[in-house]
mmCIF file of C-alpha atoms and ligand atoms in Angstrom:
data_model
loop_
_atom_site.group_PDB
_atom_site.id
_atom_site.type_symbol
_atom_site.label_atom_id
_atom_site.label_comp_id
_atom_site.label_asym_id
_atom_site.label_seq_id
_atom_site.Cartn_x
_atom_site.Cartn_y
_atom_site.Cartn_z
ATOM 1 C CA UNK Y 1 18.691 -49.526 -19.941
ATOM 2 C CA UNK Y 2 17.475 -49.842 -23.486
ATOM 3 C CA UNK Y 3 18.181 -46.391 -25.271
ATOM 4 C CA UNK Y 4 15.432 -43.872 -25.517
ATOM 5 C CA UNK Y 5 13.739 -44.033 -28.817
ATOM 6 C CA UNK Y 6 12.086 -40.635 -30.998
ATOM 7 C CA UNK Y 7 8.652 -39.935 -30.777
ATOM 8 C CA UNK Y 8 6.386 -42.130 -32.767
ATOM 9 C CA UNK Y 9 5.820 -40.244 -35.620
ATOM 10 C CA UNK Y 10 1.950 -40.236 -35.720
ATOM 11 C CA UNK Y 11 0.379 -41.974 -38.766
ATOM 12 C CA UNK Y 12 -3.931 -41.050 -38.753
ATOM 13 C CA UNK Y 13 -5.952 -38.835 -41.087
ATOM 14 C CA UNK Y 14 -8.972 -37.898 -39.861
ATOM 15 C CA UNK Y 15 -11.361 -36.542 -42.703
ATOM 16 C CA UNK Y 16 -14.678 -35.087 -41.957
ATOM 17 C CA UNK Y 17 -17.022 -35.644 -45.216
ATOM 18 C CA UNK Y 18 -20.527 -34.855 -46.023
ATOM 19 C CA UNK Y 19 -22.080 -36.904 -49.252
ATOM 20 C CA UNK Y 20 -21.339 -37.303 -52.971
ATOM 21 C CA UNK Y 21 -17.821 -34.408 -53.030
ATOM 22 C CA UNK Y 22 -16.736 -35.594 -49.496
ATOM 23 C CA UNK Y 23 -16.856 -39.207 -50.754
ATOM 24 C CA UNK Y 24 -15.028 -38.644 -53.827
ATOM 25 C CA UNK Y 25 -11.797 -37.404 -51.825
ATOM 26 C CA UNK Y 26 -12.416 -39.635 -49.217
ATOM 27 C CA UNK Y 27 -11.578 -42.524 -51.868
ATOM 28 C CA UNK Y 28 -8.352 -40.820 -52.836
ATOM 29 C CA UNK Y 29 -7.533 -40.906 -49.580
ATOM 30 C CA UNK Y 30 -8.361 -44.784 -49.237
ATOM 31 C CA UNK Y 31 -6.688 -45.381 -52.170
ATOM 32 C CA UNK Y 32 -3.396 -43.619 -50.867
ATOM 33 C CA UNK Y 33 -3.373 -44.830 -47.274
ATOM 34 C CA UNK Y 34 -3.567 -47.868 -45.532
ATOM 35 C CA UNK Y 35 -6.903 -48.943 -44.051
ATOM 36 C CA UNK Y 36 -6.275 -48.530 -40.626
ATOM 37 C CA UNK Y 37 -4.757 -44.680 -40.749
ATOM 38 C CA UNK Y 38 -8.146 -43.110 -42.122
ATOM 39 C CA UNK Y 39 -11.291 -42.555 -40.556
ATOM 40 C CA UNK Y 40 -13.785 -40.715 -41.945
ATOM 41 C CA UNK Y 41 -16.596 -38.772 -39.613
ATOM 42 C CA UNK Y 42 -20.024 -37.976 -41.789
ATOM 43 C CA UNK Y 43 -22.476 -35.485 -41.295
ATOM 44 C CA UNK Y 44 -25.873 -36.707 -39.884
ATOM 45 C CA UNK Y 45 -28.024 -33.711 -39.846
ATOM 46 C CA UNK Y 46 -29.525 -35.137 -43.219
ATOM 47 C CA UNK Y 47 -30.603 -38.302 -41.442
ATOM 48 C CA UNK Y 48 -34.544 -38.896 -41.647
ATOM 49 C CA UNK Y 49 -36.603 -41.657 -40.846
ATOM 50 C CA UNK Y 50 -39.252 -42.724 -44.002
ATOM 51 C CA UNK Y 51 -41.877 -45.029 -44.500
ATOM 52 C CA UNK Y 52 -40.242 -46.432 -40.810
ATOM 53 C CA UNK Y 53 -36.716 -46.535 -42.055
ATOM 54 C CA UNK Y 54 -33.740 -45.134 -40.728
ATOM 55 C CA UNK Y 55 -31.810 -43.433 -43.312
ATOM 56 C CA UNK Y 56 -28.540 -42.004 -43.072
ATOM 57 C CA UNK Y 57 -27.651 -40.334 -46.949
ATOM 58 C CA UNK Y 58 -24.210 -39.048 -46.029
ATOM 59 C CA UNK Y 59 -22.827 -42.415 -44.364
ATOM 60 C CA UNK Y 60 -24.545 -44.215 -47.299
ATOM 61 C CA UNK Y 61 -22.712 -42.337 -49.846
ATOM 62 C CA UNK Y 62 -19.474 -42.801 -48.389
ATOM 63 C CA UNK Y 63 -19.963 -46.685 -47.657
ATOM 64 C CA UNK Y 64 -21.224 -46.777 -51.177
ATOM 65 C CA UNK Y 65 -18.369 -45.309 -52.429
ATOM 66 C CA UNK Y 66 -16.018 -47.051 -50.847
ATOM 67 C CA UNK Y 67 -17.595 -50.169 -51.532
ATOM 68 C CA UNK Y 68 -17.365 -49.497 -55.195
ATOM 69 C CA UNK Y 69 -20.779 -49.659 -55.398
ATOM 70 C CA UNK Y 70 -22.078 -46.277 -55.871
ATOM 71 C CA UNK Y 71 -24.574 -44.941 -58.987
ATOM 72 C CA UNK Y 72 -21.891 -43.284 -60.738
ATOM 73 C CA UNK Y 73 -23.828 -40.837 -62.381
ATOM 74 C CA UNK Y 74 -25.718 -39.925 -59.204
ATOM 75 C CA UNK Y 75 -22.817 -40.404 -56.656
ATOM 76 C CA UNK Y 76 -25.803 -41.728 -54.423
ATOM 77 C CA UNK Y 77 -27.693 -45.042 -54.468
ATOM 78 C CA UNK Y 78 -26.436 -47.802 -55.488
ATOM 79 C CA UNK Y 79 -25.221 -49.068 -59.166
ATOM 80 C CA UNK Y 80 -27.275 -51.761 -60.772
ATOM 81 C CA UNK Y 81 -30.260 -50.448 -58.552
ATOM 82 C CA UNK Y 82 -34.192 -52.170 -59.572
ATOM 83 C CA UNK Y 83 -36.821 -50.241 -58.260
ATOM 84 C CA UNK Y 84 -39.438 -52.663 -57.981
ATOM 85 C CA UNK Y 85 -40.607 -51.382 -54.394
ATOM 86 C CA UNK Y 86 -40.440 -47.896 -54.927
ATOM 87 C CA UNK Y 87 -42.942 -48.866 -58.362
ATOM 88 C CA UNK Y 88 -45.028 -50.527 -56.160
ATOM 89 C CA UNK Y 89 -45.190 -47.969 -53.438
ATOM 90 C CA UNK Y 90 -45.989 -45.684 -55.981
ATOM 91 C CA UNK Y 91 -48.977 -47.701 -57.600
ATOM 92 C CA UNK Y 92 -50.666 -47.823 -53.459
ATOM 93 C CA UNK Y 93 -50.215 -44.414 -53.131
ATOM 94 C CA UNK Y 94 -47.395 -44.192 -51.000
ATOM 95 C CA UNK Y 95 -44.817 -41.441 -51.665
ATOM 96 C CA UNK Y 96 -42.721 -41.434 -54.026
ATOM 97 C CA UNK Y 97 -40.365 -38.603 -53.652
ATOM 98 C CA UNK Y 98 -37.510 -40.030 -52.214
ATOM 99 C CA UNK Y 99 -35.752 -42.599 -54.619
ATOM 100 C CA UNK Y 100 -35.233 -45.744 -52.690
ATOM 101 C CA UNK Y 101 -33.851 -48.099 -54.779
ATOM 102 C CA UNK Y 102 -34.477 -52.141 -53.968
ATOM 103 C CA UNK Y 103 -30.961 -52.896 -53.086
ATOM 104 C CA UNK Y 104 -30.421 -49.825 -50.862
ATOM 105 C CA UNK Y 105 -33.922 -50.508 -48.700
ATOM 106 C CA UNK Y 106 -31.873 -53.724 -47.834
ATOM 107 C CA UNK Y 107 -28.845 -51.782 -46.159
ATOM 108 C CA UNK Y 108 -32.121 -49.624 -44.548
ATOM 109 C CA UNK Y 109 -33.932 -52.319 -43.392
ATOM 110 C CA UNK Y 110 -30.677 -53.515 -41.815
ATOM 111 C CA UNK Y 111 -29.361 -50.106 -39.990
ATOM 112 C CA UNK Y 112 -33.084 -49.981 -38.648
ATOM 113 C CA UNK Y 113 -33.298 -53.282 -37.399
ATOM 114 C CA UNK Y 114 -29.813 -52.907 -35.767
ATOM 115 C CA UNK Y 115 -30.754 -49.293 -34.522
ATOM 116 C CA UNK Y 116 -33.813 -51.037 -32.739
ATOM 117 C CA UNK Y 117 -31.365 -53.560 -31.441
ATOM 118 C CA UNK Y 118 -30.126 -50.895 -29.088
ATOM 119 C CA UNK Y 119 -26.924 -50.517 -31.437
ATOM 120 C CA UNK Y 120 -25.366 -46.709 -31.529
ATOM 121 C CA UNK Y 121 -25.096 -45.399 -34.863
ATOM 122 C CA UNK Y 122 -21.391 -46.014 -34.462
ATOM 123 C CA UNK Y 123 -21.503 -49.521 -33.871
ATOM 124 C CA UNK Y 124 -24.252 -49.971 -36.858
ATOM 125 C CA UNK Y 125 -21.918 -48.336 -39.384
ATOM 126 C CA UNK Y 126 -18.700 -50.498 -38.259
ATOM 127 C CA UNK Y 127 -21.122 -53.354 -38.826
ATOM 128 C CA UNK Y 128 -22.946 -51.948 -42.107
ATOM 129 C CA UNK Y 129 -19.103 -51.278 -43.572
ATOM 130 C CA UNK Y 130 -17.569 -54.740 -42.542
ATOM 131 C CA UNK Y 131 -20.975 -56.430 -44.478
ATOM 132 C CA UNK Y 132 -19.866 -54.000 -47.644
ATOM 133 C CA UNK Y 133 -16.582 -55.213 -47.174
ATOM 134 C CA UNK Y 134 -15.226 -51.391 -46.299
ATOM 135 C CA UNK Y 135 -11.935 -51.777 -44.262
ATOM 136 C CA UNK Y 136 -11.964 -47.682 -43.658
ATOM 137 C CA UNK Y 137 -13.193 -46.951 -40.622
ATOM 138 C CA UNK Y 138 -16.491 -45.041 -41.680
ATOM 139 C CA UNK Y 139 -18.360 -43.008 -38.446
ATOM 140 C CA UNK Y 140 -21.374 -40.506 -37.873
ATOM 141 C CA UNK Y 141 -20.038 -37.564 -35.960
ATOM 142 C CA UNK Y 142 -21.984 -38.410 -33.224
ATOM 143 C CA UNK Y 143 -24.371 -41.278 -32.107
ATOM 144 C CA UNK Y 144 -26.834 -38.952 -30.959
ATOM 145 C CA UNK Y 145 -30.105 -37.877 -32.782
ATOM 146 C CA UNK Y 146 -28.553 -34.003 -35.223
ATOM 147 C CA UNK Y 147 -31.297 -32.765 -37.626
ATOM 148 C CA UNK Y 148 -31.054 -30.105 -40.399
ATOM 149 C CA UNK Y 149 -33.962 -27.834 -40.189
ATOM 150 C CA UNK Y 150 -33.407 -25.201 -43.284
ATOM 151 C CA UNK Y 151 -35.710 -21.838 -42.956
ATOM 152 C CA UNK Y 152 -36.821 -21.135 -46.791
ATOM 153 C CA UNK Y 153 -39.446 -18.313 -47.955
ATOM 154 C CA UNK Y 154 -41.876 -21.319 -47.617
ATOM 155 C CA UNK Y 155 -41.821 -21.757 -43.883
ATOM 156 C CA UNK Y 156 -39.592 -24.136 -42.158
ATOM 157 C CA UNK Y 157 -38.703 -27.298 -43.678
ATOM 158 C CA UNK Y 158 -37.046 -30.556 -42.980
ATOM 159 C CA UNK Y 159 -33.527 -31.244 -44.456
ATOM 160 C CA UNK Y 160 -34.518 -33.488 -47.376
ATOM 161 C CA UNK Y 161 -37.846 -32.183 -47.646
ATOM 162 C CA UNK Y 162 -35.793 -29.077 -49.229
ATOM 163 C CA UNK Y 163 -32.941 -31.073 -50.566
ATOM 164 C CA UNK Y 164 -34.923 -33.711 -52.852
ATOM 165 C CA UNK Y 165 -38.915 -33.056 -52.301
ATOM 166 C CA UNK Y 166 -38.382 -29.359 -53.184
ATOM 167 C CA UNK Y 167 -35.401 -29.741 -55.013
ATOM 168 C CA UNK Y 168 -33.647 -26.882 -53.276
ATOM 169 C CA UNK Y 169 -36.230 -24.513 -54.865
ATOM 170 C CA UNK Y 170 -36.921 -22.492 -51.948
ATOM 171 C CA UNK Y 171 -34.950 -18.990 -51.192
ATOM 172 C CA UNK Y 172 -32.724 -20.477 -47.838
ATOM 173 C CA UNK Y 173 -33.117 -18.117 -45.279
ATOM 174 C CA UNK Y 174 -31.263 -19.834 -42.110
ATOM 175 C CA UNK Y 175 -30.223 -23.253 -40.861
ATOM 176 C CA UNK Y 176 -30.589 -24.761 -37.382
ATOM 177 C CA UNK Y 177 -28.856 -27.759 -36.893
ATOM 178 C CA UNK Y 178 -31.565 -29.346 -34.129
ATOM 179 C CA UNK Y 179 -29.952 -31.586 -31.348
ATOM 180 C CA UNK Y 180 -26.412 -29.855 -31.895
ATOM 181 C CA UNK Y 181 -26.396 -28.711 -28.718
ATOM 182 C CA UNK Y 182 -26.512 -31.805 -26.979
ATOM 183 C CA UNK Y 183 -24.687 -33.882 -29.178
ATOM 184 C CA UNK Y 184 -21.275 -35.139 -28.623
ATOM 185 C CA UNK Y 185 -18.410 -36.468 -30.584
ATOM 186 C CA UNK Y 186 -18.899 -40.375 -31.859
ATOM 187 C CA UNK Y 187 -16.279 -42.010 -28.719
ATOM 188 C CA UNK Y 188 -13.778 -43.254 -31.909
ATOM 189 C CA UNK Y 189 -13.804 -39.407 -33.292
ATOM 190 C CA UNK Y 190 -12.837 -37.701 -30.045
ATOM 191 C CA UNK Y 191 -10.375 -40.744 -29.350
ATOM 192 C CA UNK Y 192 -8.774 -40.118 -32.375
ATOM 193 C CA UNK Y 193 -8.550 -36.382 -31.897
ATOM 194 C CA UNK Y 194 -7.564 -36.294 -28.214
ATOM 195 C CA UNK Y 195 -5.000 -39.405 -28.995
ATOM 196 C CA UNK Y 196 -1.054 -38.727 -29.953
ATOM 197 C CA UNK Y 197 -1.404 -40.898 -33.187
ATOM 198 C CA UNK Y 198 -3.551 -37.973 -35.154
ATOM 199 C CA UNK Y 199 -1.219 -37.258 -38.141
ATOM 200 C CA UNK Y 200 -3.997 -34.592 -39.865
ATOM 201 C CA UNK Y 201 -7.164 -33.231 -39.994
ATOM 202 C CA UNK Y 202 -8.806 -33.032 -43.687
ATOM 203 C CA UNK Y 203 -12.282 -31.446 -44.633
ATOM 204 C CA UNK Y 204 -13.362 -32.577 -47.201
ATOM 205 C CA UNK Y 205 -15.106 -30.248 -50.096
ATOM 206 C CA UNK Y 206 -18.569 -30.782 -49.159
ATOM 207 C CA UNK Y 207 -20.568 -28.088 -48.928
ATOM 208 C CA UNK Y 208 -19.772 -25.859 -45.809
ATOM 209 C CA UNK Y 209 -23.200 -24.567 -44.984
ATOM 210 C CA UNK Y 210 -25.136 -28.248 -45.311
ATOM 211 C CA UNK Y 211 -22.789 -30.772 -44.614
ATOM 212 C CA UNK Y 212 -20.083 -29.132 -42.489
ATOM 213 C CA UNK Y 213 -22.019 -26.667 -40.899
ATOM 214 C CA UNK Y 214 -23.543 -29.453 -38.746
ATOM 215 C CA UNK Y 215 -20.749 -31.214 -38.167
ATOM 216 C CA UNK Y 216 -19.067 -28.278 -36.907
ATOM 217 C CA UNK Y 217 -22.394 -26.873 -34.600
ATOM 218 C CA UNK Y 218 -21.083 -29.902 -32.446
ATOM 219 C CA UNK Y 219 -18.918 -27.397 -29.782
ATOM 220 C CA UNK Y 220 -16.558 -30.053 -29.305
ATOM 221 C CA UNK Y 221 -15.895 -30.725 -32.396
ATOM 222 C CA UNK Y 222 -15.093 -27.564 -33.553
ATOM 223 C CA UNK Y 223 -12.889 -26.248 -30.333
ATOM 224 C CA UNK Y 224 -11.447 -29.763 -30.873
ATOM 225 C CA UNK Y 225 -10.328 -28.436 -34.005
ATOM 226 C CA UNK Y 226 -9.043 -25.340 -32.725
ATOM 227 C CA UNK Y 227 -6.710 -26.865 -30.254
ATOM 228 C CA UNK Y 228 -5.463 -29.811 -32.274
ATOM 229 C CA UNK Y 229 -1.531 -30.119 -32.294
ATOM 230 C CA UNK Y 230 -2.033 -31.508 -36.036
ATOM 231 C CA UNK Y 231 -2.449 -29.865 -38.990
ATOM 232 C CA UNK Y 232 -6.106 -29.231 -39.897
ATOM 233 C CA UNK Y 233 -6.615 -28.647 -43.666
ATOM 234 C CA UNK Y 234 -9.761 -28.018 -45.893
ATOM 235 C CA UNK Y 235 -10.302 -28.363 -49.623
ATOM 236 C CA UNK Y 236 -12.549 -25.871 -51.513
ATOM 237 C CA UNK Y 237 -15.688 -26.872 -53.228
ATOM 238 C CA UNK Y 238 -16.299 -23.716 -55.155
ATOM 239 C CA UNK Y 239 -14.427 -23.281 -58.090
ATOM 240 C CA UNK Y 240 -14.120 -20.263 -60.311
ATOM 241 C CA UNK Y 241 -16.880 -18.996 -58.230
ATOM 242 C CA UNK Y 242 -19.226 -21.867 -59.076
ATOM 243 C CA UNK Y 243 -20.291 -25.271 -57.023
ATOM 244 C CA UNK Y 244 -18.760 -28.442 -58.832
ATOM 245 C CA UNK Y 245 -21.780 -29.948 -57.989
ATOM 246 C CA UNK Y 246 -25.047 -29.301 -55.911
ATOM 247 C CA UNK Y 247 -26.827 -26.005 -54.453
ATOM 248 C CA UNK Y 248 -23.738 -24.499 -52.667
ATOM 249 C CA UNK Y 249 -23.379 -21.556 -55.064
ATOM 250 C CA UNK Y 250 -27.080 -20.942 -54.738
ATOM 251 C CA UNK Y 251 -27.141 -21.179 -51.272
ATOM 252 C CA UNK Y 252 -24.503 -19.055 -50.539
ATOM 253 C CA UNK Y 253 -25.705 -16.423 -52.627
ATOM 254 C CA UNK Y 254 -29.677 -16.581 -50.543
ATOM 255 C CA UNK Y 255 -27.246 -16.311 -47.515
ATOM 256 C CA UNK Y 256 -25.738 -13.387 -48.966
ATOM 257 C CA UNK Y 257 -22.513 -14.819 -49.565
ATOM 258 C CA UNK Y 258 -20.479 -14.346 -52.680
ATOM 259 C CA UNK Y 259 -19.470 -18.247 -53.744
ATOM 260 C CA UNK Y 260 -15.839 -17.619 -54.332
ATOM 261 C CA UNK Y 261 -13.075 -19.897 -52.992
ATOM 262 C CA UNK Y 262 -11.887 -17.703 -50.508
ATOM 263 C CA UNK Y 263 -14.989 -17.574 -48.531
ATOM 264 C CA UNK Y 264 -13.004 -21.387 -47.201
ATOM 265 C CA UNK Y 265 -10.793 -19.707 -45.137
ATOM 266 C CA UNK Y 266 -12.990 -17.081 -43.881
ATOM 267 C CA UNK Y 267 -16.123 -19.719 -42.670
ATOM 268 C CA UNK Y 268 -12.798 -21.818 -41.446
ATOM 269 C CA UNK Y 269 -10.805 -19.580 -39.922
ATOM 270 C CA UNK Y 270 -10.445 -20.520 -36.171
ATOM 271 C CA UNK Y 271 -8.859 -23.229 -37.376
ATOM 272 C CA UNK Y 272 -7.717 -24.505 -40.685
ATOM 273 C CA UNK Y 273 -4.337 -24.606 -41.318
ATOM 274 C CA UNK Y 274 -4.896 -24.191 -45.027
ATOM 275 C CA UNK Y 275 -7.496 -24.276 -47.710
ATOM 276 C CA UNK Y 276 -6.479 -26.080 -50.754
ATOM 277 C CA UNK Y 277 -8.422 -24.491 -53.783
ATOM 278 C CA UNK Y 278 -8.481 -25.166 -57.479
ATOM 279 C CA UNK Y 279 -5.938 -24.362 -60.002
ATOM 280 C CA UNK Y 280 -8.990 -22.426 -61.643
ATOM 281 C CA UNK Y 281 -8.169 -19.983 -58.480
ATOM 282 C CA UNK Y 282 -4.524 -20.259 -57.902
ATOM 283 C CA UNK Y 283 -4.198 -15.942 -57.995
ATOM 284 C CA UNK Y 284 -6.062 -16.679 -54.526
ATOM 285 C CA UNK Y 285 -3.101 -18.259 -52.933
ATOM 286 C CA UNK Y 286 -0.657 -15.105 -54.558
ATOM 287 C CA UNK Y 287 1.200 -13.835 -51.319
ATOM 288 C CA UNK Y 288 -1.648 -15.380 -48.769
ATOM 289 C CA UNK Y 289 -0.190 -18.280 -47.024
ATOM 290 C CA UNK Y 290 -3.675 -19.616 -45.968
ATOM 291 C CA UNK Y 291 -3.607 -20.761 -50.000
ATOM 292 C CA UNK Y 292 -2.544 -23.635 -51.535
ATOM 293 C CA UNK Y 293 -3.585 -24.855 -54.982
ATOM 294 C CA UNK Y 294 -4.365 -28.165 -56.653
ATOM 295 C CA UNK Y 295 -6.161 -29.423 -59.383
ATOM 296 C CA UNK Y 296 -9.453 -30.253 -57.172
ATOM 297 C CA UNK Y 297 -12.188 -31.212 -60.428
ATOM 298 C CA UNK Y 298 -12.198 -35.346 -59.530
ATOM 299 C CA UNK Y 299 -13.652 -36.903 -62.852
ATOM 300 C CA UNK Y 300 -12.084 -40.019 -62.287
ATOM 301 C CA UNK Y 301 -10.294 -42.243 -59.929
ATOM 302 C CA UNK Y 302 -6.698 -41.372 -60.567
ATOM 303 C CA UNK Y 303 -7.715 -37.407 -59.723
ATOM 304 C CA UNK Y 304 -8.995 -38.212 -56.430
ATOM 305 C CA UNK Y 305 -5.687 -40.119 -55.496
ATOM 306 C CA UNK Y 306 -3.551 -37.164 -56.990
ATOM 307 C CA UNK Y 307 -5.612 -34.593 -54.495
ATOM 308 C CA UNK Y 308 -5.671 -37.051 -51.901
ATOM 309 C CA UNK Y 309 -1.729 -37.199 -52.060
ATOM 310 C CA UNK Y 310 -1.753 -33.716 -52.543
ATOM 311 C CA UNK Y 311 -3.470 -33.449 -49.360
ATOM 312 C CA UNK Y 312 -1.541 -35.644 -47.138
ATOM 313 C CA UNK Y 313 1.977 -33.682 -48.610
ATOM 314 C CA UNK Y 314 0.305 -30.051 -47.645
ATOM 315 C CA UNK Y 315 -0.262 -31.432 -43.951
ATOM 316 C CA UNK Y 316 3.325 -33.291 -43.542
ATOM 317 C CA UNK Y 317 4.623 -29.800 -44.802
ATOM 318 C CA UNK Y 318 2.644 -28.400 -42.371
ATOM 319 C CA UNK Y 319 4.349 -30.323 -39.652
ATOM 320 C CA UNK Y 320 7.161 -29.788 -40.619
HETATM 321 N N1 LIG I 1 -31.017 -37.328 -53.716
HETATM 322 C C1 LIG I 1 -31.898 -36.858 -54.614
HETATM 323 O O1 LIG I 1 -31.680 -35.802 -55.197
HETATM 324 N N2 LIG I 1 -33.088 -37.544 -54.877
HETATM 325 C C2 LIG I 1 -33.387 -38.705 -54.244
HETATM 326 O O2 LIG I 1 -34.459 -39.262 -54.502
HETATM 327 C C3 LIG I 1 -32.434 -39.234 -53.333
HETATM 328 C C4 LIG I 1 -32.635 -40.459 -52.696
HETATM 329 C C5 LIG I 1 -31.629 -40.977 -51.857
HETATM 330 C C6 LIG I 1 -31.768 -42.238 -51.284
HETATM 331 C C7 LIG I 1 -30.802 -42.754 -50.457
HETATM 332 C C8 LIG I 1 -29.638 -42.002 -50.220
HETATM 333 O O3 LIG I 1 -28.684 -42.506 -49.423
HETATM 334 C C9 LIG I 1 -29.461 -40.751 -50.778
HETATM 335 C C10 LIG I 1 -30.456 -40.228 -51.612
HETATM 336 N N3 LIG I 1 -30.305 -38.993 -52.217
HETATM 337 C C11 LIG I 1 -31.240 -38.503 -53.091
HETATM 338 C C12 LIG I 1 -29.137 -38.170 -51.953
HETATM 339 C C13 LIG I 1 -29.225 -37.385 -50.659
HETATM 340 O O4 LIG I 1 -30.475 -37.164 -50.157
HETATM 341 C C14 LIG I 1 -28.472 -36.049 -50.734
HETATM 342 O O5 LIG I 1 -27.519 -36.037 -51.748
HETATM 343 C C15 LIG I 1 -27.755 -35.787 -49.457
HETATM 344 O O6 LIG I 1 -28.558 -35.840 -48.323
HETATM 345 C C16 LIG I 1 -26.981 -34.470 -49.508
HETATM 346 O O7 LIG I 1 -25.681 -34.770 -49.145
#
């Protein structure tokens, strides 16, 4: 009888992103790990449909990324963008508030045309990140239909009617993730997290009210979370009581929420393992365990693979 061997050491990440901060750590973790042990599950609750396209922002921005073919100054869109249609549009009268570029309509056009196919969103964004030649497997949370509705001193408004029509102007009053309720887990998410090969669980600093926040309305994902054997780690995107990037901080404060790092652990609670925050905040993690620190500021590629190593150390120490 051949001898009994250990248990296979399990070799996964999962990381649950949202757009342009998720992405960036989401590449240091691609750059750090072999293809086939990340996936990455995106928020959809900023999906829309315009001018009779299906748009997904979040999964964009991550394929984008990945892809090496992101606007780097935006950290949306793509890089040597024309935006001959969106001139056009503009000269008929269409609207114009919504940058599509010329190159990105193409990757719209597609997703639609596949969408109408009878495709899940699943199956269009294995198919939309094979055609970008992205070997990470890139996923919406779920396949069915999760809208961001945000409730503003203007009335009730849809998610990127606030985000980029209104520039994020309004005072945010509430959020109701629409369709949350029903959805479920995309079938390759919930495999990975019911399956014996999950190594980690790592949120990525997007911002916890827009892009986790309806990731996380999705019951199952969340108790999922909670009753994971593996490690389940977050990293802050406030630092030194600020947002790197984008409306958190003034978000937070409409919700009455003082943007300080800590605030991680607290909306996380039921179950992170840890919150990594920035060195800008390391008295945070003095004599509270829930507190580790890196240097979490990604200006360029090499930073992303230092946190993204950082991360996968904190969660092997954390299994062990
Ligand atoms: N963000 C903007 O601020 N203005 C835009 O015109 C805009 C267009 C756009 C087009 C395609 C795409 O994939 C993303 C786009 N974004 C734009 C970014 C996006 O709407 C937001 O950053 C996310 O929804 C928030 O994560």
């Amino acid at each position: 009888m051949p001898p009994l061997s250990a248990a296979k050491k399990p070799t996964r990440y999962l990381a649950l992103s949202g757009g342009v901060g998720g992405a960036k750590l989401v590449h240091g973790l691609a750059q750090v790990l072999p293809a086939e042990a990340l996936m990455v599950a995106v928020n959809i609750g900023d999906d829309f449909e315009h001018l009779g396209l299906s748009i997904c922002p979040d999964l964009d921005t991550v394929l984008y990324t990945l892809a090496g073919v992101v606007h780097p100054q935006q950290g949306w869109g793509r890089a040597d963008e024309s935006l001959g249609v969106l001139d056009e549009l503009r000269r008929l009268g269409g609207p114009d508030w919504f940058t599509l570029g010329d190159r990105d309509i193409a990757l719209h056009l597609l997703r639609s045309q596949l969408l109408a196919q009878g495709l899940s969103l699943s199956q269009v964004s294995n198919e939309l990140a094979r055609r970008l030649g992205v070997d990470v497997t890139v996923l919406p949370v779920s396949d069915q239909r999760l809208r961001t509705t945000v409730y503003t001193d203007q009335g009730a408004l849809a998610f990127q009617d606030y985000f980029v029509r209104l520039r994020c102007a309004p005072v945010l009053r509430a959020l109701d993730f629409v369709g949350a309720a029903q959805a479920r887990l995309a079938p390759a998410v919930r495999e990975l997290l019911t399956g014996d090969d999950l190594a980690g669980v790592i949120v990525c600093p997007s911002n916890p009210y827009l892009s986790l926040a309806p990731m996380l309305a999705i019951a199952e994902l969340r108790e999922l979370l909670r009753t994971v054997a593996a490690p389940v780690i977050a990293v802050s995107p406030i630092v030194a009581g600020d947002a790197i990037k984008g409306p958190t901080a003034k978000i937070m404060r409409e919700l009455g929420v003082q943007p300080q790092a800590g605030i991680i652990a607290e909306l996380y609670a039921d179950f992170v393992d840890a919150v990594i925050v920035d060195v800008a905040d390391a008295a945070l993690a003095d004599g509270d365990t829930r507190f580790d620190v890196a240097a979490t500021v990604m200006k360029t590629a090499e930073h992303r693979a230092a946190l993204a190593r950082h991360c996968i150390a904190l969660v092997q120490r954390l299994r062990s």
